[in-house]
mmCIF file of C-alpha atoms in Angstrom:
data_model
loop_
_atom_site.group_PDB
_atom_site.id
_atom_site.type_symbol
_atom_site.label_atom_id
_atom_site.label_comp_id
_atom_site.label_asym_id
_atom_site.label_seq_id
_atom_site.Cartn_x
_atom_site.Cartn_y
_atom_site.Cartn_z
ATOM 1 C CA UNK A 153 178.027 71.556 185.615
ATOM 2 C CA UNK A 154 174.362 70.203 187.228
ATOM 3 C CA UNK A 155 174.446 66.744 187.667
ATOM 4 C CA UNK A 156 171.164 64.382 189.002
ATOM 5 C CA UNK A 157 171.733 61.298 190.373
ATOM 6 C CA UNK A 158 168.647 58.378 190.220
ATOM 7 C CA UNK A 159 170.702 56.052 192.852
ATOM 8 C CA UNK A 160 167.454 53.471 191.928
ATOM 9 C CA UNK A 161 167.436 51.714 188.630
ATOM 10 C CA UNK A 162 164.647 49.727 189.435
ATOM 11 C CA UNK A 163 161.334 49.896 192.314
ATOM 12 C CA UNK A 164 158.331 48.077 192.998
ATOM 13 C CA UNK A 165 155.221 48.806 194.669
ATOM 14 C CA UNK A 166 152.235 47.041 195.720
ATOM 15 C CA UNK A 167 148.695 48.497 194.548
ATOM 16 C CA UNK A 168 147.510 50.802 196.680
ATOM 17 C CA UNK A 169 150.616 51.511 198.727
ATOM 18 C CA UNK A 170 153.328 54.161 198.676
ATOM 19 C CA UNK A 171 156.416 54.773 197.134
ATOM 20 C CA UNK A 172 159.509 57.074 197.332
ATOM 21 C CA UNK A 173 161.688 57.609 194.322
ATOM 22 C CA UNK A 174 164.898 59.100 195.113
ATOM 23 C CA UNK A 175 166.641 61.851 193.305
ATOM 24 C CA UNK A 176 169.885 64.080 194.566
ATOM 25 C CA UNK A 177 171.622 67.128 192.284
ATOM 26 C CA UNK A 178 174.477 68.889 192.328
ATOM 27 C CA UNK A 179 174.502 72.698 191.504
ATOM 28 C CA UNK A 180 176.024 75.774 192.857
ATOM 29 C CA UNK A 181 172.990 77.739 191.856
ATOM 30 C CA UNK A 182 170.642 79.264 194.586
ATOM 31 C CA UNK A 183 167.391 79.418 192.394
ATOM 32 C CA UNK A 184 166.555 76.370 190.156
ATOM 33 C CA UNK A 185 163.379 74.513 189.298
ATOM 34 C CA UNK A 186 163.342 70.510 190.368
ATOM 35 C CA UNK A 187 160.800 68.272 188.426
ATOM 36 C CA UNK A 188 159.687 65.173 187.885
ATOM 37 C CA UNK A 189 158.486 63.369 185.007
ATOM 38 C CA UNK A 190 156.837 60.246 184.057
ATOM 39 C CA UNK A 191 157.310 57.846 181.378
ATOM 40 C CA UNK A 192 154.889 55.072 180.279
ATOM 41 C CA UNK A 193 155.055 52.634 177.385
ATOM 42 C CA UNK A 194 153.800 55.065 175.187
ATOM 43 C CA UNK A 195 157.495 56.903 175.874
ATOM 44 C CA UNK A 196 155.282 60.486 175.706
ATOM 45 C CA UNK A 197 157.014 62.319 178.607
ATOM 46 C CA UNK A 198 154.574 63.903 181.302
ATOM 47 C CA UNK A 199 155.087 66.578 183.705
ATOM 48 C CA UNK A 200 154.216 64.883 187.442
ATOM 49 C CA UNK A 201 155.523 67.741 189.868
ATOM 50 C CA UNK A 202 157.307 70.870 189.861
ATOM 51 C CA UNK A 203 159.727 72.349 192.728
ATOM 52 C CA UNK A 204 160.924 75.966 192.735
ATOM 53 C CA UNK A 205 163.800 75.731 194.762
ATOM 54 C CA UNK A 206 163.015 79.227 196.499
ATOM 55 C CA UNK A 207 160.124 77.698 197.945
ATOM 56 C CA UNK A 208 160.042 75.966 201.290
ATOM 57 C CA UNK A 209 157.148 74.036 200.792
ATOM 58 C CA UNK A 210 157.000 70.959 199.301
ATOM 59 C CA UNK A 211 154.870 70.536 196.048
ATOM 60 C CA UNK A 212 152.103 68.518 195.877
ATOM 61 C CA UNK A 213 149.782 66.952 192.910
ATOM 62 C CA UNK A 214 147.566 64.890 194.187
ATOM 63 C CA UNK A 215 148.837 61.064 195.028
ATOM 64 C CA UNK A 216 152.287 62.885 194.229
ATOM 65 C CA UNK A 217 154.574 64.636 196.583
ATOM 66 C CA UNK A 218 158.147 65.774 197.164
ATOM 67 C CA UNK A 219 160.108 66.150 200.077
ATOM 68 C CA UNK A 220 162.613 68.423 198.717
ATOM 69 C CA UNK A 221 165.896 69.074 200.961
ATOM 70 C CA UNK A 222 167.938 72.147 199.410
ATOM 71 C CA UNK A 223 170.293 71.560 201.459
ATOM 72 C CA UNK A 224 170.986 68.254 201.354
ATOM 73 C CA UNK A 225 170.155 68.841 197.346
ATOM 74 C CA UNK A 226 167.845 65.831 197.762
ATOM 75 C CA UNK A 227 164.252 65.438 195.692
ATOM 76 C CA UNK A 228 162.477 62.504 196.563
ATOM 77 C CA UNK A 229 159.299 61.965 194.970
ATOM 78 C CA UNK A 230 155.999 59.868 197.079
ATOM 79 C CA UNK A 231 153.833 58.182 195.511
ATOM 80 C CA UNK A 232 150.791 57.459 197.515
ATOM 81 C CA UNK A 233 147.586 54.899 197.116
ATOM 82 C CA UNK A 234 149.923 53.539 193.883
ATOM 83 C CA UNK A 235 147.773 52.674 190.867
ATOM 84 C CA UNK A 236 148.239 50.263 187.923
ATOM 85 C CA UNK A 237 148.735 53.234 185.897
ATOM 86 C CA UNK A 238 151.854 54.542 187.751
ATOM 87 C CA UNK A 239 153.961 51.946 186.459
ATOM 88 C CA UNK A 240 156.530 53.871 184.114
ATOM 89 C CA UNK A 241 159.825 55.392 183.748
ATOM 90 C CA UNK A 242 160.887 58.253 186.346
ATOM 91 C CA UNK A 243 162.958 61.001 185.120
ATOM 92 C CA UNK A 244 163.902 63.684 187.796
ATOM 93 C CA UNK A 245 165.325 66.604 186.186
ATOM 94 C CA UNK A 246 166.830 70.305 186.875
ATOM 95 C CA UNK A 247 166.952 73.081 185.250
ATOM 96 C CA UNK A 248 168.078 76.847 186.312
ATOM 97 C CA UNK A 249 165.613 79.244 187.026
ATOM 98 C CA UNK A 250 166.848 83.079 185.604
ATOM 99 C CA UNK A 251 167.514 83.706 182.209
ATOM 100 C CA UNK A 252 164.577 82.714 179.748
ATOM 101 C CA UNK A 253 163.645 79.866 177.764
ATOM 102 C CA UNK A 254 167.136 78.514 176.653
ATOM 103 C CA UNK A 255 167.998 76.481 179.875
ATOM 104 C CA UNK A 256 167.491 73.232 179.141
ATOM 105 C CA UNK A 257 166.791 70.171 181.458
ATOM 106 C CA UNK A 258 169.168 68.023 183.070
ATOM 107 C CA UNK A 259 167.714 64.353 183.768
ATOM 108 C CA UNK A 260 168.739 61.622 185.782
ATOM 109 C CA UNK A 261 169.079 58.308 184.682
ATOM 110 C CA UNK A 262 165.684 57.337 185.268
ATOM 111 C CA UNK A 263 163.642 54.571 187.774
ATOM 112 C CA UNK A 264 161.447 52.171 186.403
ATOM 113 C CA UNK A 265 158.850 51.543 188.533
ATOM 114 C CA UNK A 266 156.872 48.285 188.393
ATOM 115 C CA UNK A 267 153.228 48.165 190.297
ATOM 116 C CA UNK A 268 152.384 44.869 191.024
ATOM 117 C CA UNK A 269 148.214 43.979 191.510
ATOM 118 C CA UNK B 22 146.845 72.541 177.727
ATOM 119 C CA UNK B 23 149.950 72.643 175.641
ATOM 120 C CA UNK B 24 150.458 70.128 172.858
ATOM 121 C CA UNK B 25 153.267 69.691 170.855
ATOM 122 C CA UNK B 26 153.089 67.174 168.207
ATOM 123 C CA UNK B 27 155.921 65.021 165.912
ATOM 124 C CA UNK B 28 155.832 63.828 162.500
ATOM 125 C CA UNK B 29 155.946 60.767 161.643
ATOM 126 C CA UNK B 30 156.277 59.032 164.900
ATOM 127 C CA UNK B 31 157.702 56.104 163.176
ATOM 128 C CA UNK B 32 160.253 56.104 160.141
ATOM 129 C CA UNK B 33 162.398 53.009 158.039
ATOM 130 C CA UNK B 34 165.163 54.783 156.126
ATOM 131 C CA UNK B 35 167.715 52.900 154.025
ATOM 132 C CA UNK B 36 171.272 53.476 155.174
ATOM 133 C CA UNK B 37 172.798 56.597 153.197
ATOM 134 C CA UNK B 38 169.477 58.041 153.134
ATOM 135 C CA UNK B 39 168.666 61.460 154.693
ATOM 136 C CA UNK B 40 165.245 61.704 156.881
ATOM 137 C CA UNK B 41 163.341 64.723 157.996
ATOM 138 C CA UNK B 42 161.422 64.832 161.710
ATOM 139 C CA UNK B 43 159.053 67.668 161.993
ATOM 140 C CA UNK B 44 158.230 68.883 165.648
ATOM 141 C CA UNK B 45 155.164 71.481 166.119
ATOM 142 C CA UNK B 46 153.808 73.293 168.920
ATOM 143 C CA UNK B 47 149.921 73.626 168.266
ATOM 144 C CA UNK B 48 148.366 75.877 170.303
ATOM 145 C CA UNK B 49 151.244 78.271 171.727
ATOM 146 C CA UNK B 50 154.019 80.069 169.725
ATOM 147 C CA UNK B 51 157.669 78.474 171.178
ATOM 148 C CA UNK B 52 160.722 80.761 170.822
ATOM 149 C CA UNK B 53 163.334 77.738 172.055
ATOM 150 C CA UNK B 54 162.869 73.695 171.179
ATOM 151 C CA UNK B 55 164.593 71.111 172.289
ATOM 152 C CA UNK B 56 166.039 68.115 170.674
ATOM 153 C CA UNK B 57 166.586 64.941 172.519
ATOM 154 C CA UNK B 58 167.763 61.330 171.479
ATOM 155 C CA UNK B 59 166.187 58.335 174.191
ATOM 156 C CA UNK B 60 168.146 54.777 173.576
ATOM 157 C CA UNK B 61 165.838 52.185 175.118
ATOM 158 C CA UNK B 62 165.729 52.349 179.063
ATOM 159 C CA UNK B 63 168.105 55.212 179.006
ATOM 160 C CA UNK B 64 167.406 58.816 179.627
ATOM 161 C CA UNK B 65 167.003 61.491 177.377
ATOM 162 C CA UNK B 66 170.261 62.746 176.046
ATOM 163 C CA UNK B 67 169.576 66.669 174.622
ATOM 164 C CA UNK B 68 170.854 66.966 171.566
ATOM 165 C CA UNK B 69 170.452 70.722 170.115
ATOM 166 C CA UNK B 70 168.330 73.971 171.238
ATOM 167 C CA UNK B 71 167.167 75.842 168.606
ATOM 168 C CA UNK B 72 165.520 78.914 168.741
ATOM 169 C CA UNK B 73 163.292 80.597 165.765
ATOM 170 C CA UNK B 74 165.464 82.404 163.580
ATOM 171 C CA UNK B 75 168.795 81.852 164.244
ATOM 172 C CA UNK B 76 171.245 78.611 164.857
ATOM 173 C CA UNK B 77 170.749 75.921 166.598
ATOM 174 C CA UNK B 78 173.071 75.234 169.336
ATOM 175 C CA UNK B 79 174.691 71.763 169.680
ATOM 176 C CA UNK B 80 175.652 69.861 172.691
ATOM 177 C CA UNK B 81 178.962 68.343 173.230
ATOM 178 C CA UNK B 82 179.963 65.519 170.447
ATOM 179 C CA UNK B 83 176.659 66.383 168.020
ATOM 180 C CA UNK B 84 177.434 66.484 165.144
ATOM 181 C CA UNK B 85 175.904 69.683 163.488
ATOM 182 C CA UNK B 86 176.009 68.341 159.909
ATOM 183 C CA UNK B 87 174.789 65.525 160.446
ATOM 184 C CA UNK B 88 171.870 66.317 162.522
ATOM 185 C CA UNK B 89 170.680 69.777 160.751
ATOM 186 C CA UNK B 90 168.054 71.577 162.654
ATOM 187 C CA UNK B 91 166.181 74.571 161.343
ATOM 188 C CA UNK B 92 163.435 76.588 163.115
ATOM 189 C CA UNK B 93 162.186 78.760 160.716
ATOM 190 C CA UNK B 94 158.938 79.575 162.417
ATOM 191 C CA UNK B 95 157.573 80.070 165.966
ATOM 192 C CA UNK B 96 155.741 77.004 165.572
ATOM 193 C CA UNK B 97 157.848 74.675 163.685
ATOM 194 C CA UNK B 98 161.238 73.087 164.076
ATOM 195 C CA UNK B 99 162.702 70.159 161.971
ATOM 196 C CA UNK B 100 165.632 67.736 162.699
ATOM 197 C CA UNK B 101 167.236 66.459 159.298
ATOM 198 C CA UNK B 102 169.193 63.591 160.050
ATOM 199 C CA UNK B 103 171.790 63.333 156.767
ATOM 200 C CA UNK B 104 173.067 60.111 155.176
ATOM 201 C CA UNK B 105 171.641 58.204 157.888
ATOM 202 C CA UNK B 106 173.559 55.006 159.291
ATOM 203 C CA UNK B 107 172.534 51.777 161.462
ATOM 204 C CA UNK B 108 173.800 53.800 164.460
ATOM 205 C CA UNK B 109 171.524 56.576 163.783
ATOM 206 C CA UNK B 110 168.564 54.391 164.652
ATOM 207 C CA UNK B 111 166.584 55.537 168.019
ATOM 208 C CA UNK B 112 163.729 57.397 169.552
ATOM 209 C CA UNK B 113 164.145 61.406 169.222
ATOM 210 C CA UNK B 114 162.165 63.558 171.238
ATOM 211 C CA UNK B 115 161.503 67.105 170.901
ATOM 212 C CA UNK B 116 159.775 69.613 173.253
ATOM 213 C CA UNK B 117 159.046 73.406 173.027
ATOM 214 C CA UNK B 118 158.920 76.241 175.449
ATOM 215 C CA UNK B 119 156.122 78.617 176.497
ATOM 216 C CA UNK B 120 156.500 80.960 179.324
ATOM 217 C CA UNK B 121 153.386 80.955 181.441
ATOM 218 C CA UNK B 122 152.818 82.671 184.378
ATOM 219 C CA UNK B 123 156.244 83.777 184.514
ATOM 220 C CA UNK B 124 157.450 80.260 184.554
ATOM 221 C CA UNK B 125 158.743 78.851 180.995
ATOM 222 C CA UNK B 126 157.090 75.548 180.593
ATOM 223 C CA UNK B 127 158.947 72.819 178.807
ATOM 224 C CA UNK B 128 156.059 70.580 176.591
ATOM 225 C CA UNK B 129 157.705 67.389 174.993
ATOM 226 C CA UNK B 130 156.364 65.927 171.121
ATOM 227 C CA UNK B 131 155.427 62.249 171.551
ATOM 228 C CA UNK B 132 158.660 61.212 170.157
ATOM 229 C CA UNK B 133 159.700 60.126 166.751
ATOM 230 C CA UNK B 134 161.346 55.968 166.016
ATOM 231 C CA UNK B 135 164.052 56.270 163.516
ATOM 232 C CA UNK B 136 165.164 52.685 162.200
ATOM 233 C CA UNK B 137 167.596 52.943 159.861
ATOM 234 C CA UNK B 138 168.258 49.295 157.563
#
């Protein structure tokens, strides 16, 4: 079974500066999407960042990035220029890649990240 | 983009009562929706898939009749919760699948609070 591991219950971050998040799975599938998503108060989930793990590239959107290791199985996620707005839950999940619509997500436990003014 | 929508988003139910959570996708058909249960600062724990037209499938120690899902249309899902209790109370999420691009998209409802007195 795919497992993610949030090792970080709890960041901060300073206005303006950057922030890594860290996430690390466990699969013995090749092809697999990575994501992240964010959490405010409001508790509506919201797509940051997608991986595809065939891709070598890390994604980018915007202030967010990933450094994503396949090997290692890591998925870090950078936050850069951090705003007041950042400050929510972090959920990296995994899901597998062939097959259609029915594979679901598997989430970590979460990082709450706190950005202080 | 995508929306998927909930209703209500908040509910009081008296103990032994049975409660009905509806979860739409408004602008795209979904074939698959997800069913998710959040405790406060914990991560989402998925529930049930359902796809239109047929049963829904339940994760691991779900209880199937007491959490009745039917998808009856490509649009609609709902999430009975039977002779609620106390420990029934939380935050239930849904989300819905399109495939775009090649890629199925996972779009989550804004989440539903179930307090049961």
């Amino acid at each position: 079974a795919q497992t993610v591991t949030q090792s970080q219950p709890e960041m901060s971050v300073q206005e303006a500066e950057t922030v890594t998040l860290s996430c690390t799975y466990d699969t013995s599938e090749s092809d697999y999407y990575l994501f992240w998503y964010k959490q405010p108060p409001s508790r509506q989930m919201i797509l940051v960042i997608r991986q595809e793990a065939y891709k070598q590239q890390n994604a980018t959107e915007n202030r967010f990035s990933v450094n994503f290791q396949k090997a290692a199985k890591s998925f870090s996620l950078k936050i850069s220029d951090s705003q007041l707005g950042d400050a929510a839950m972090y959920f990296c999940a995994y899901r597998r890649s062939s097959g259609g619509s029915n594979y679901k997500l598997t989430f970590g436990k979460g990082t709450l990240l706190t950005v202080n003014p | 983009g995508a929306v998927v929508s909930q209703h209500p988003s908040r509910v009081i139910c008296k103990s032994g009562t049975s409660v009905k959570i509806e979860c739409r996708s408004l602008d795209f058909q979904a074939t698959t929706m997800f069913w998710y249960r959040q405790f406060p600062k914990k991560s989402l724990m998925l529930m049930a898939t359902s796809n239109e037209g047929s049963k829904a499938t339940y994760e691991q120690g779900v209880e199937k009749d007491k959490f009745l899902i039917n998808h009856a249309s490509l649009t609609l899902s709902t999430l009975t919760v039977t002779s609620a209790h106390p420990e029934d109370s939380s935050f239930y999420i849904c989300s819905a699948t399109e495939r775009r691009g090649g890629i199925d998209e996972q779009y989550f409802g804004p989440g539903t609070r179930l307090t049961v007195t």
